Amino acid sequence: MNPEEFRAAGHALIDWIADYRERLTALPVRAQVGPGDVARTLPHHPPEEVDDFASLLGDLDRVVVPGITQVQHPRHFGWFPSNASLASVLGDLASSGIGALGITWQSAPALTEVEEIVVDWMRRLTGLDDGWRGVIHDTASTSCLVALIAARERASGYAAERGGLQAEPAPLVVYTSPHAHSSVAKGALLAGYGRENLRLVDVHPVTQAMDAEALAAAMADDAAAGRRPAAVVPTVGSTGTTAIDPVRDVVRVAAAHDAWVHVDAALAGSALLLPEYRWMIDGAEGADSLAWNPHKWMGTVLDCSLLYVRDPGLLVRVMSTSPSYLRSGADGQVTQYRDWGIQLGRRFRALKLWFHLRLDGVEAIRERLRRDLANAQWLAAQVDAEPEWRVLAPVPLQTVCIRHEPASLVAPDGTILDGEALDRHTLAWVEAVNASGGAYLTAAKLNDRWMVRVSIGVEGTERADVAAVWELIRKEASRIAQS
Amino acid sequence: MNPEEFRAAGHALIDWIADYRERLTALPVRAQVGPGDVARTLPHHPPEEVDDFASLLGDLDRVVVPGITQVQHPRHFGWFPSNASLASVLGDLASSGIGALGITWQSAPALTEVEEIVVDWMRRLTGLDDGWRGVIHDTASTSCLVALIAARERASGYAAERGGLQAEPAPLVVYTSPHAHSSVAKGALLAGYGRENLRLVDVHPVTQAMDAEALAAAMADDAAAGRRPAAVVPTVGSTGTTAIDPVRDVVRVAAAHDAWVHVDAALAGSALLLPEYRWMIDGAEGADSLAWNPHKWMGTVLDCSLLYVRDPGLLVRVMSTSPSYLRSGADGQVTQYRDWGIQLGRRFRALKLWFHLRLDGVEAIRERLRRDLANAQWLAAQVDAEPEWRVLAPVPLQTVCIRHEPASLVAPDGTILDGEALDRHTLAWVEAVNASGGAYLTAAKLNDRWMVRVSIGVEGTERADVAAVWELIRKEASRIAQS
């Protein structure tokens, strides 16, 4: 495809995207396809002929749009928000169109230096002190794995340079909350710690936040038994209930064992743009690393995860490579981001953040976040006020955890009379809501019982959308309770 | 930014990209900036006002374009090609614009199933048998790390589910060539094996390919000493000289120890689109995994690395997570690609491959690859015919490794008279070429002496460009030799 063909097709695709975003609200939120349905629409053999662009656009309509759950839809309340703001989409297009290669500072100095500047802007905008330095990774999963590997190496005295983790006599241990994201346990296992060395520390029964005294006791037990506490991962805004672990206390406890503290604020980091929410990471300056995803609630299109560290040298010592074919005269005077993570080749991801901040403006983003926080409080108040409905966890952020508790299944004092029937009821009404196409919600387990998360924060979600999902929820739950 | 604003700005950006691609040839190939130059053009404080789109486009011209080495320039011969074909750029734009969320099959069935179909098309197009199943990762670094972690777990009987690698008494060992990409050693260290358990197997002095008998001896030594050979990474198309390790022999040797074989064909995989190049991976059906990057020579815009495995269950066993908030009724009937790699959140990367194949067509891509292969042979013949110039390694693919060997530094029989002076000369003329802006080349070490790689394969590189760089090379080298 030459530039002139690109010009014509590109204009058509831009229009297609604009139209798609405008007509989103008319689509069912959950993809209405079953396993294999999409694959069956496509040939098994690769194309032999060249297609015209119109047929590609036709396939976006025919195959792709009906085949995805519309997470940009204002009535999407599932998982966490995954906003792809159109300003950031343009930044990502600029990145692809320019086609820079981020393997070394020399290959694209601007890719490195714009990233340094923009992650530093984000540091200032979120109130982090100037002792933090940042990098853009793809996801919080990667950021956490990078932190856990760096922690492993620091705790083992850089065993990777010798016989590796397998030569270490003292088991290294990782601590997190049972409500930590699945990527924390996965990262610990991928890094080689082993499941027996992963401690899920007790949480407070109401806030669901990690109990720092239980953490202290677990670390002391391990140390007394000859094991070495290597890392603690507190979560700020857990996936289940947006619980907020006490960072300052965790840092204090971890410091006694010289353990790495990685703060996982994947969702909640967006709220740090609001000064009134910075209490959430009080004490984080004593941690070693902190990650959050602008590609969630803030809305810089996936993939865009910020990892901040107090001492980049601890990453570089573990991740650095310098084969002859990557050396240049600038080495030693510049940042080599390849040494801060797993991948050598990096996209120019800073452009999407740059475009997002400059075209939407941080004040407009803040207003939107405050709107969502207010909508969550409003919804929680509605649920609280409704007989047989319950808000199951505090609502510090934008997610409201709810359950319909019919009198036949739950006593007035909250005692669950028939837990399995309650689970069946919960899963039935959430499935009815999702199958309707009118909204999408995620069920999750809390204290071994199913509940439903209403996670507010899509760019287009207004109060009317929250009111509408609440009406749909009540309608489906009562219909099912009566059937 | 609303859809109508996006429409206007998007059209302007598409035009900007088309114009940029058209005027590329007039730009210096190497970025003409020094450390910190780009950062100094940007404010240290985040923007408080909203910018108009014209100022963003102006900054692409002012900050970004002069701040990158133009790897899309037809006279870029550095590293390996990193083509960002415009058809694939449109596929990537569709991905960003739709903003799908790939965390589970349910969140975007089409994201999973189009990926399954398109990676299977790529399997057929590259002549891999139907025992391979594929996934798209970001880079070959990630693909290699994933393979080495899976190998570690298989060799340790899935230690991650118990005490982890640290509880394993027998050291696990990884084997590769000294010419393997830096990501192989990095992956082994990140996976916890430790440098002492990384064996760099001897290579053939002319082909630079791994010596399978030396591999067999190394593995036997380790096994006899109580260590466990866990993984071998043969390279097909090494970064230095595009050396091709003997896959069939490696597989045979590894099989005796039940070691995982991961074939790293990051660059050379593109050539598998040509039936006459499939001999390179003869025997690969006995390997466990094979990775290559369409984002290199083939030209599907970064990031797009294909990882094929014989048994996806070996990845899933190690990478799988199933927290309550990710479950759905489709589980067990569908592919969950999150369980094939590190990240939970995945972009809709299949779209860029889909667009690239359908809009450019595989036959046109094949023609371009054959053009580049012929150009490399042509250049090698020119160099061979020129007094005091030498081609230092076989040219099986598109990279020609050359050196200017003035009679004062190298005897007629090839004996190097003054190696340090030769290195200084090599580095001086390649720097002169690069500083001129007329072309870009990468210096690298071979047998501890510097040489220069002319890596052909940018989409726009024609014979005239190769002839021009050869003229520029001779001019600068002789100017420096005479000064």
PDB file of C-alpha atoms in Angstrom, chain A residues 172-369:
ATOM      1  CA  LEU A 172      12.385 -16.246  49.163  1.00  0.00           C
ATOM      2  CA  VAL A 173       8.817 -15.319  50.052  1.00  0.00           C
ATOM      3  CA  VAL A 174       6.225 -12.983  48.483  1.00  0.00           C
ATOM      4  CA  TYR A 175       3.318 -11.472  50.425  1.00  0.00           C
ATOM      5  CA  THR A 176       0.073 -10.099  49.084  1.00  0.00           C
ATOM      6  CA  SER A 177      -3.630  -9.978  49.860  1.00  0.00           C
ATOM      7  CA  PRO A 178      -6.077 -12.722  48.883  1.00  0.00           C
ATOM      8  CA  HIS A 179      -7.823  -9.903  46.986  1.00  0.00           C
ATOM      9  CA  ALA A 180      -4.734  -9.009  44.950  1.00  0.00           C
ATOM     10  CA  HIS A 181      -5.146  -9.278  41.208  1.00  0.00           C
ATOM     11  CA  SER A 182      -4.491 -12.698  39.679  1.00  0.00           C
ATOM     12  CA  SER A 183      -1.406 -11.259  37.987  1.00  0.00           C
ATOM     13  CA  VAL A 184       0.378 -10.998  41.349  1.00  0.00           C
ATOM     14  CA  ALA A 185       0.257 -14.726  42.062  1.00  0.00           C
ATOM     15  CA  LYS A 186       0.979 -15.420  38.406  1.00  0.00           C
ATOM     16  CA  GLY A 187       3.977 -13.082  38.486  1.00  0.00           C
ATOM     17  CA  ALA A 188       5.332 -14.749  41.614  1.00  0.00           C
ATOM     18  CA  LEU A 189       5.025 -18.169  39.982  1.00  0.00           C
ATOM     19  CA  LEU A 190       6.551 -17.017  36.690  1.00  0.00           C
ATOM     20  CA  ALA A 191       9.433 -15.440  38.605  1.00  0.00           C
ATOM     21  CA  GLY A 192      10.095 -18.829  40.157  1.00  0.00           C
ATOM     22  CA  TYR A 193       9.188 -18.221  43.797  1.00  0.00           C
ATOM     23  CA  GLY A 194       6.744 -21.123  43.926  1.00  0.00           C
ATOM     24  CA  ARG A 195       3.252 -21.266  45.343  1.00  0.00           C
ATOM     25  CA  GLU A 196       4.439 -22.484  48.749  1.00  0.00           C
ATOM     26  CA  ASN A 197       6.302 -19.196  49.094  1.00  0.00           C
ATOM     27  CA  LEU A 198       3.333 -17.001  48.296  1.00  0.00           C
ATOM     28  CA  ARG A 199       1.549 -15.762  51.431  1.00  0.00           C
ATOM     29  CA  LEU A 200      -1.989 -14.433  51.232  1.00  0.00           C
ATOM     30  CA  VAL A 201      -2.142 -12.179  54.261  1.00  0.00           C
ATOM     31  CA  ASP A 202      -5.362 -11.790  56.239  1.00  0.00           C
ATOM     32  CA  VAL A 203      -7.584  -8.828  55.481  1.00  0.00           C
ATOM     33  CA  HIS A 204      -9.910  -6.664  57.530  1.00  0.00           C
ATOM     34  CA  PRO A 205     -13.421  -8.188  57.400  1.00  0.00           C
ATOM     35  CA  VAL A 206     -15.157  -4.955  56.398  1.00  0.00           C
ATOM     36  CA  THR A 207     -12.649  -2.941  54.376  1.00  0.00           C
ATOM     37  CA  GLN A 208     -11.089  -6.064  52.808  1.00  0.00           C
ATOM     38  CA  ALA A 209      -7.743  -4.263  53.209  1.00  0.00           C
ATOM     39  CA  MET A 210      -4.575  -6.106  54.148  1.00  0.00           C
ATOM     40  CA  ASP A 211      -3.988  -6.368  57.897  1.00  0.00           C
ATOM     41  CA  ALA A 212      -0.517  -4.948  58.469  1.00  0.00           C
ATOM     42  CA  GLU A 213      -0.148  -6.732  61.808  1.00  0.00           C
ATOM     43  CA  ALA A 214      -0.916 -10.057  60.151  1.00  0.00           C
ATOM     44  CA  LEU A 215       1.691  -9.181  57.543  1.00  0.00           C
ATOM     45  CA  ALA A 216       4.238  -8.452  60.279  1.00  0.00           C
ATOM     46  CA  ALA A 217       3.483 -11.761  61.944  1.00  0.00           C
ATOM     47  CA  ALA A 218       3.779 -13.720  58.689  1.00  0.00           C
ATOM     48  CA  MET A 219       7.091 -12.093  57.828  1.00  0.00           C
ATOM     49  CA  ALA A 220       8.446 -12.705  61.292  1.00  0.00           C
ATOM     50  CA  ASP A 221       7.411 -16.360  61.133  1.00  0.00           C
ATOM     51  CA  ASP A 222       9.142 -16.845  57.815  1.00  0.00           C
ATOM     52  CA  ALA A 223      12.291 -15.080  58.943  1.00  0.00           C
ATOM     53  CA  ALA A 224      12.407 -17.155  62.128  1.00  0.00           C
ATOM     54  CA  ALA A 225      12.133 -20.311  60.023  1.00  0.00           C
ATOM     55  CA  GLY A 226      15.083 -19.288  57.846  1.00  0.00           C
ATOM     56  CA  ARG A 227      13.064 -18.032  54.915  1.00  0.00           C
ATOM     57  CA  ARG A 228      13.720 -14.604  53.435  1.00  0.00           C
ATOM     58  CA  PRO A 229      10.844 -12.133  52.939  1.00  0.00           C
ATOM     59  CA  ALA A 230      11.572 -10.768  49.468  1.00  0.00           C
ATOM     60  CA  ALA A 231       8.574  -8.761  48.332  1.00  0.00           C
ATOM     61  CA  VAL A 232       5.200  -7.401  49.392  1.00  0.00           C
ATOM     62  CA  VAL A 233       2.551  -6.351  46.895  1.00  0.00           C
ATOM     63  CA  PRO A 234      -0.114  -4.138  48.462  1.00  0.00           C
ATOM     64  CA  THR A 235      -3.072  -3.320  46.238  1.00  0.00           C
ATOM     65  CA  VAL A 236      -4.618   0.115  46.014  1.00  0.00           C
ATOM     66  CA  GLY A 237      -8.038  -0.565  44.552  1.00  0.00           C
ATOM     67  CA  SER A 238      -8.474  -4.331  44.427  1.00  0.00           C
ATOM     68  CA  THR A 239     -10.291  -5.905  41.487  1.00  0.00           C
ATOM     69  CA  GLY A 240     -13.051  -7.407  43.575  1.00  0.00           C
ATOM     70  CA  THR A 241     -14.101  -4.510  45.785  1.00  0.00           C
ATOM     71  CA  THR A 242     -11.514  -1.721  45.212  1.00  0.00           C
ATOM     72  CA  ALA A 243     -10.120  -2.364  48.679  1.00  0.00           C
ATOM     73  CA  ILE A 244      -7.156  -0.211  49.597  1.00  0.00           C
ATOM     74  CA  ASP A 245      -4.287  -1.839  51.449  1.00  0.00           C
ATOM     75  CA  PRO A 246      -2.534   0.406  54.006  1.00  0.00           C
ATOM     76  CA  VAL A 247       0.592   1.350  52.113  1.00  0.00           C
ATOM     77  CA  ARG A 248       2.364   3.239  54.896  1.00  0.00           C
ATOM     78  CA  ASP A 249       1.974   0.358  57.342  1.00  0.00           C
ATOM     79  CA  VAL A 250       3.000  -2.199  54.728  1.00  0.00           C
ATOM     80  CA  VAL A 251       6.109  -0.180  53.939  1.00  0.00           C
ATOM     81  CA  ARG A 252       7.016   0.022  57.619  1.00  0.00           C
ATOM     82  CA  VAL A 253       6.604  -3.714  58.145  1.00  0.00           C
ATOM     83  CA  ALA A 254       8.483  -4.605  54.949  1.00  0.00           C
ATOM     84  CA  ALA A 255      11.361  -2.292  55.796  1.00  0.00           C
ATOM     85  CA  ALA A 256      12.227  -4.395  58.831  1.00  0.00           C
ATOM     86  CA  HIS A 257      13.008  -7.264  56.440  1.00  0.00           C
ATOM     87  CA  ASP A 258      14.410  -5.178  53.586  1.00  0.00           C
ATOM     88  CA  ALA A 259      11.655  -6.564  51.368  1.00  0.00           C
ATOM     89  CA  TRP A 260      10.699  -4.910  48.082  1.00  0.00           C
ATOM     90  CA  VAL A 261       7.324  -3.165  48.151  1.00  0.00           C
ATOM     91  CA  HIS A 262       5.463  -2.992  44.831  1.00  0.00           C
ATOM     92  CA  VAL A 263       2.256  -0.958  44.976  1.00  0.00           C
ATOM     93  CA  ASP A 264      -0.322  -2.235  42.483  1.00  0.00           C
ATOM     94  CA  ALA A 265      -2.668   0.666  41.793  1.00  0.00           C
ATOM     95  CA  ALA A 266      -3.679  -0.514  38.318  1.00  0.00           C
ATOM     96  CA  LEU A 267      -7.211   0.850  38.509  1.00  0.00           C
ATOM     97  CA  ALA A 268      -6.968   3.392  41.308  1.00  0.00           C
ATOM     98  CA  GLY A 269      -3.950   5.198  39.922  1.00  0.00           C
ATOM     99  CA  SER A 270      -6.277   7.247  37.721  1.00  0.00           C
ATOM    100  CA  ALA A 271      -7.840   8.713  40.882  1.00  0.00           C
ATOM    101  CA  LEU A 272      -4.440  10.027  41.947  1.00  0.00           C
ATOM    102  CA  LEU A 273      -5.058  12.759  39.386  1.00  0.00           C
ATOM    103  CA  LEU A 274      -7.454  14.085  42.036  1.00  0.00           C
ATOM    104  CA  PRO A 275      -5.611  15.634  44.995  1.00  0.00           C
ATOM    105  CA  GLU A 276      -8.377  14.517  47.359  1.00  0.00           C
ATOM    106  CA  TYR A 277      -7.588  10.865  46.598  1.00  0.00           C
ATOM    107  CA  ARG A 278      -3.851  10.890  47.213  1.00  0.00           C
ATOM    108  CA  TRP A 279      -4.360   9.630  50.753  1.00  0.00           C
ATOM    109  CA  MET A 280      -4.716   6.217  49.106  1.00  0.00           C
ATOM    110  CA  ILE A 281      -0.974   5.975  48.574  1.00  0.00           C
ATOM    111  CA  ASP A 282       0.124   7.766  51.711  1.00  0.00           C
ATOM    112  CA  GLY A 283       3.560   6.404  52.555  1.00  0.00           C
ATOM    113  CA  ALA A 284       4.298   5.143  49.038  1.00  0.00           C
ATOM    114  CA  GLU A 285       7.544   7.118  48.916  1.00  0.00           C
ATOM    115  CA  GLY A 286       8.937   4.313  51.075  1.00  0.00           C
ATOM    116  CA  ALA A 287       7.992   1.662  48.503  1.00  0.00           C
ATOM    117  CA  ASP A 288      10.274   0.484  45.714  1.00  0.00           C
ATOM    118  CA  SER A 289       7.846   0.511  42.815  1.00  0.00           C
ATOM    119  CA  LEU A 290       4.327   1.580  41.955  1.00  0.00           C
ATOM    120  CA  ALA A 291       2.318   0.763  38.848  1.00  0.00           C
ATOM    121  CA  TRP A 292      -0.965   1.960  37.419  1.00  0.00           C
ATOM    122  CA  ASN A 293      -2.741   1.816  34.087  1.00  0.00           C
ATOM    123  CA  PRO A 294      -3.790   4.957  32.241  1.00  0.00           C
ATOM    124  CA  HIS A 295      -5.411   2.457  29.854  1.00  0.00           C
ATOM    125  CA  LYS A 296      -8.117   1.760  32.392  1.00  0.00           C
ATOM    126  CA  TRP A 297     -10.231   4.518  33.894  1.00  0.00           C
ATOM    127  CA  MET A 298      -8.174   7.497  32.715  1.00  0.00           C
ATOM    128  CA  GLY A 299      -8.611   6.241  29.177  1.00  0.00           C
ATOM    129  CA  THR A 300      -5.313   6.208  27.305  1.00  0.00           C
ATOM    130  CA  VAL A 301      -5.940   3.407  24.833  1.00  0.00           C
ATOM    131  CA  LEU A 302      -4.608  -0.053  25.746  1.00  0.00           C
ATOM    132  CA  ASP A 303      -1.729  -0.808  26.251  1.00  0.00           C
ATOM    133  CA  CYS A 304      -0.327   1.802  28.613  1.00  0.00           C
ATOM    134  CA  SER A 305       0.855   0.906  32.116  1.00  0.00           C
ATOM    135  CA  LEU A 306       3.063   3.245  34.130  1.00  0.00           C
ATOM    136  CA  LEU A 307       5.752   1.722  36.316  1.00  0.00           C
ATOM    137  CA  TYR A 308       7.536   4.085  38.707  1.00  0.00           C
ATOM    138  CA  VAL A 309      10.589   3.041  40.677  1.00  0.00           C
ATOM    139  CA  ARG A 310      12.663   4.759  43.326  1.00  0.00           C
ATOM    140  CA  ASP A 311      15.934   3.382  41.952  1.00  0.00           C
ATOM    141  CA  PRO A 312      16.028   2.458  38.246  1.00  0.00           C
ATOM    142  CA  GLY A 313      19.488   1.019  38.848  1.00  0.00           C
ATOM    143  CA  LEU A 314      17.810  -1.952  40.517  1.00  0.00           C
ATOM    144  CA  LEU A 315      15.991  -2.729  37.269  1.00  0.00           C
ATOM    145  CA  VAL A 316      18.979  -2.035  35.056  1.00  0.00           C
ATOM    146  CA  ARG A 317      21.202  -4.319  37.069  1.00  0.00           C
ATOM    147  CA  VAL A 318      18.819  -7.197  36.369  1.00  0.00           C
ATOM    148  CA  MET A 319      17.498  -6.376  32.878  1.00  0.00           C
ATOM    149  CA  SER A 320      20.474  -4.816  31.128  1.00  0.00           C
ATOM    150  CA  THR A 321      22.027  -6.202  27.970  1.00  0.00           C
ATOM    151  CA  SER A 322      24.615  -4.565  25.781  1.00  0.00           C
ATOM    152  CA  PRO A 323      25.402  -6.661  22.720  1.00  0.00           C
ATOM    153  CA  SER A 324      27.794  -5.009  20.294  1.00  0.00           C
ATOM    154  CA  TYR A 325      25.080  -4.338  17.723  1.00  0.00           C
ATOM    155  CA  LEU A 326      23.162  -2.127  20.157  1.00  0.00           C
ATOM    156  CA  ARG A 327      26.024   0.075  21.310  1.00  0.00           C
ATOM    157  CA  SER A 328      26.389   3.725  20.382  1.00  0.00           C
ATOM    158  CA  GLY A 329      28.377   6.783  21.339  1.00  0.00           C
ATOM    159  CA  ALA A 330      25.480   8.012  23.471  1.00  0.00           C
ATOM    160  CA  ASP A 331      25.659   5.072  25.898  1.00  0.00           C
ATOM    161  CA  GLY A 332      26.086   6.206  29.475  1.00  0.00           C
ATOM    162  CA  GLN A 333      24.547   9.619  28.808  1.00  0.00           C
ATOM    163  CA  VAL A 334      21.028   8.446  28.034  1.00  0.00           C
ATOM    164  CA  THR A 335      18.245   6.244  29.355  1.00  0.00           C
ATOM    165  CA  GLN A 336      18.024   2.809  27.745  1.00  0.00           C
ATOM    166  CA  TYR A 337      14.470   1.787  28.500  1.00  0.00           C
ATOM    167  CA  ARG A 338      15.115  -1.734  27.226  1.00  0.00           C
ATOM    168  CA  ASP A 339      17.014  -2.210  30.483  1.00  0.00           C
ATOM    169  CA  TRP A 340      13.915  -1.350  32.527  1.00  0.00           C
ATOM    170  CA  GLY A 341      11.809  -4.261  31.313  1.00  0.00           C
ATOM    171  CA  ILE A 342      11.490  -7.507  29.406  1.00  0.00           C
ATOM    172  CA  GLN A 343      11.137  -6.451  25.774  1.00  0.00           C
ATOM    173  CA  LEU A 344      13.895  -5.113  23.564  1.00  0.00           C
ATOM    174  CA  GLY A 345      11.665  -3.643  20.849  1.00  0.00           C
ATOM    175  CA  ARG A 346       9.321  -0.961  22.172  1.00  0.00           C
ATOM    176  CA  ARG A 347       6.571   1.047  20.506  1.00  0.00           C
ATOM    177  CA  PHE A 348       6.378   4.842  20.823  1.00  0.00           C
ATOM    178  CA  ARG A 349       3.697   4.545  23.516  1.00  0.00           C
ATOM    179  CA  ALA A 350       4.373   7.987  24.980  1.00  0.00           C
ATOM    180  CA  LEU A 351       2.590   9.529  22.000  1.00  0.00           C
ATOM    181  CA  LYS A 352      -0.788   8.256  23.110  1.00  0.00           C
ATOM    182  CA  LEU A 353      -0.369   9.719  26.574  1.00  0.00           C
ATOM    183  CA  TRP A 354       0.997  12.955  25.095  1.00  0.00           C
ATOM    184  CA  PHE A 355      -1.945  13.339  22.721  1.00  0.00           C
ATOM    185  CA  HIS A 356      -4.437  12.386  25.420  1.00  0.00           C
ATOM    186  CA  LEU A 357      -3.167  14.955  27.932  1.00  0.00           C
ATOM    187  CA  ARG A 358      -2.782  17.745  25.406  1.00  0.00           C
ATOM    188  CA  LEU A 359      -6.002  17.277  23.437  1.00  0.00           C
ATOM    189  CA  ASP A 360      -8.426  16.336  26.201  1.00  0.00           C
ATOM    190  CA  GLY A 361      -6.682  18.243  28.974  1.00  0.00           C
ATOM    191  CA  VAL A 362      -6.209  16.970  32.499  1.00  0.00           C
ATOM    192  CA  GLU A 363      -8.992  19.141  33.921  1.00  0.00           C
ATOM    193  CA  ALA A 364     -11.582  17.501  31.688  1.00  0.00           C
ATOM    194  CA  ILE A 365     -10.258  14.085  32.688  1.00  0.00           C
ATOM    195  CA  ARG A 366     -10.510  15.066  36.364  1.00  0.00           C
ATOM    196  CA  GLU A 367     -14.092  16.215  35.903  1.00  0.00           C
ATOM    197  CA  ARG A 368     -14.994  12.913  34.362  1.00  0.00           C
ATOM    198  CA  LEU A 369     -13.384  10.940  37.201  1.00  0.00           C
TER     199      LEU A 369
END
